[in-house]
Amino acid sequence: MLSKKTKYGIKALTYIAKKKCDHPVQISEIAQNENISQKFLESILLTLRKNGFLGSKKGKGGGYYLIKEPKDIFMASVIRILEGPIAMLPCVSLNFYEKCDDCPDEDSCAVHSLMIEVRDNTLKVLENKTLADFTD
C-alpha cells in the first residue's frame, strides 16, 4: 500500500508542475489546495529537494519549484525516494535485496515467483510514467 507521504509527494509535485509559473509555489498554497497538513508537506518537500527534484527559495516570494522538467521526473524514482523499495518483498527487490529468513530456496518458492511478476509489471508502469503524464 502506498503511504500518505508518497501519495502527498506525488500530489505536490503534480501541483507545482501544473502551475507552470516563473516563481516558486508556497507550501501553504499547495497544502491548502491539495488538503495536506502543511507541517507534513514541509518534510516531504524537503526530502524531494534533497534528492534533486525540487529547488527552493527562502523569504518573501519563496517556495518550491521544479529543477527538472516534468518529462524527466519518473514515478519509479519518486516512489523509491519517498517510499523505499517498489518490490513487495525484500527477496525480489532490485535495489534493496535481502534473503527471506523463512525461505530455503527462492527458485522453488511460489511467493517469490509471484512477487517477481508483480514487481516487473509494477516497474513497467512506474518506469514509463513521468510527472508530465499528469500535467498535460
XYZ file of C-alpha atoms in Angstrom:
136
model
C 0.000 0.000 0.000
C 1.235 3.472 -0.858
C 1.962 5.638 2.184
C 0.411 9.078 2.630
C 3.916 10.521 2.376
C 4.319 9.178 -1.152
C 0.750 9.997 -2.179
C 1.150 13.586 -0.974
C 4.579 13.885 -2.567
C 3.173 12.944 -5.964
C 0.224 15.309 -5.464
C 2.563 18.170 -4.513
C 4.890 17.588 -7.459
C 1.891 17.476 -9.791
C 0.512 20.698 -8.319
C 3.823 22.516 -8.762
C 4.233 21.202 -12.317
C 0.698 22.245 -13.298
C 1.318 25.818 -12.115
C 3.880 26.347 -14.913
C 4.848 29.662 -13.338
C 8.121 31.557 -13.119
C 8.027 31.930 -9.337
C 8.206 29.373 -6.528
C 4.979 27.904 -5.165
C 4.390 28.425 -1.455
C 3.932 25.428 0.806
C 0.755 26.938 2.244
C -0.798 27.131 -1.239
C -0.011 23.502 -2.022
C -1.201 22.344 1.399
C -4.486 24.206 1.119
C -5.259 23.195 -2.458
C -4.264 19.546 -2.025
C -5.684 19.151 1.511
C -2.339 18.176 3.066
C -1.044 19.095 6.506
C 1.466 21.902 5.988
C 3.916 20.527 8.554
C 3.850 17.074 6.950
C 4.183 18.622 3.486
C 7.271 20.584 4.563
C 9.023 17.329 5.433
C 8.039 15.723 2.118
C 9.155 18.702 0.031
C 12.456 18.848 1.895
C 13.096 15.196 1.008
C 12.263 15.890 -2.639
C 14.577 18.911 -2.605
C 17.464 16.956 -1.047
C 17.054 14.301 -3.739
C 17.208 16.665 -6.699
C 13.582 17.040 -7.761
C 12.892 20.479 -6.306
C 14.645 23.736 -5.645
C 13.582 26.229 -3.016
C 13.739 29.934 -2.370
C 13.527 31.426 1.110
C 11.889 34.648 2.188
C 9.208 36.786 0.625
C 8.013 35.195 -2.597
C 9.732 31.983 -1.610
C 8.592 28.420 -2.008
C 9.394 25.381 -4.106
C 9.903 24.884 -7.823
C 10.851 22.007 -10.120
C 14.505 21.810 -11.069
C 13.851 19.086 -13.637
C 11.415 19.079 -16.494
C 8.241 17.088 -15.691
C 9.107 14.675 -18.521
C 12.346 13.854 -16.697
C 10.733 13.004 -13.344
C 9.845 9.311 -13.416
C 7.327 7.935 -10.945
C 9.592 4.987 -10.104
C 12.252 7.428 -8.858
C 9.785 9.472 -6.817
C 8.350 6.367 -5.171
C 11.795 4.960 -4.371
C 12.797 8.251 -2.719
C 9.636 8.632 -0.647
C 8.532 5.037 -0.122
C 11.633 2.902 -0.433
C 11.649 -0.359 -2.382
C 8.982 -0.873 -5.017
C 9.062 -4.644 -4.556
C 6.613 -6.036 -2.023
C 9.208 -8.425 -0.579
C 12.914 -7.825 0.004
C 13.829 -11.083 -1.759
C 12.612 -9.692 -5.104
C 13.869 -6.138 -4.715
C 16.313 -4.949 -7.359
C 17.843 -2.213 -5.190
C 17.199 -3.422 -1.629
C 17.566 -7.216 -1.893
C 17.524 -9.322 1.270
C 17.046 -13.066 1.542
C 13.919 -14.129 3.434
C 14.671 -15.933 6.707
C 11.921 -18.500 6.206
C 12.750 -19.480 2.618
C 15.354 -22.178 1.974
C 15.109 -21.982 -1.843
C 13.941 -18.864 -3.708
C 13.860 -20.735 -7.027
C 11.130 -23.092 -5.839
C 9.200 -20.546 -3.753
C 5.755 -19.780 -5.215
C 5.536 -16.453 -3.345
C 8.926 -15.371 -4.697
C 7.900 -16.224 -8.246
C 4.593 -14.345 -7.931
C 6.234 -11.270 -6.406
C 8.804 -11.094 -9.213
C 5.934 -10.899 -11.685
C 4.190 -8.229 -9.579
C 7.434 -6.243 -9.300
C 8.168 -6.433 -13.004
C 4.687 -5.314 -14.017
C 4.675 -2.509 -11.448
C 8.056 -1.299 -12.686
C 6.841 -1.423 -16.287
C 4.167 1.134 -15.375
C 6.205 3.312 -12.994
C 9.307 3.495 -15.195
C 7.199 4.640 -18.145
C 5.151 7.287 -16.310
C 6.545 10.736 -15.725
C 5.218 13.802 -13.978
C 4.391 15.189 -17.431
C 1.789 12.425 -17.862
C -0.258 14.036 -15.079
C 0.136 17.683 -16.012
C -0.984 17.895 -19.622
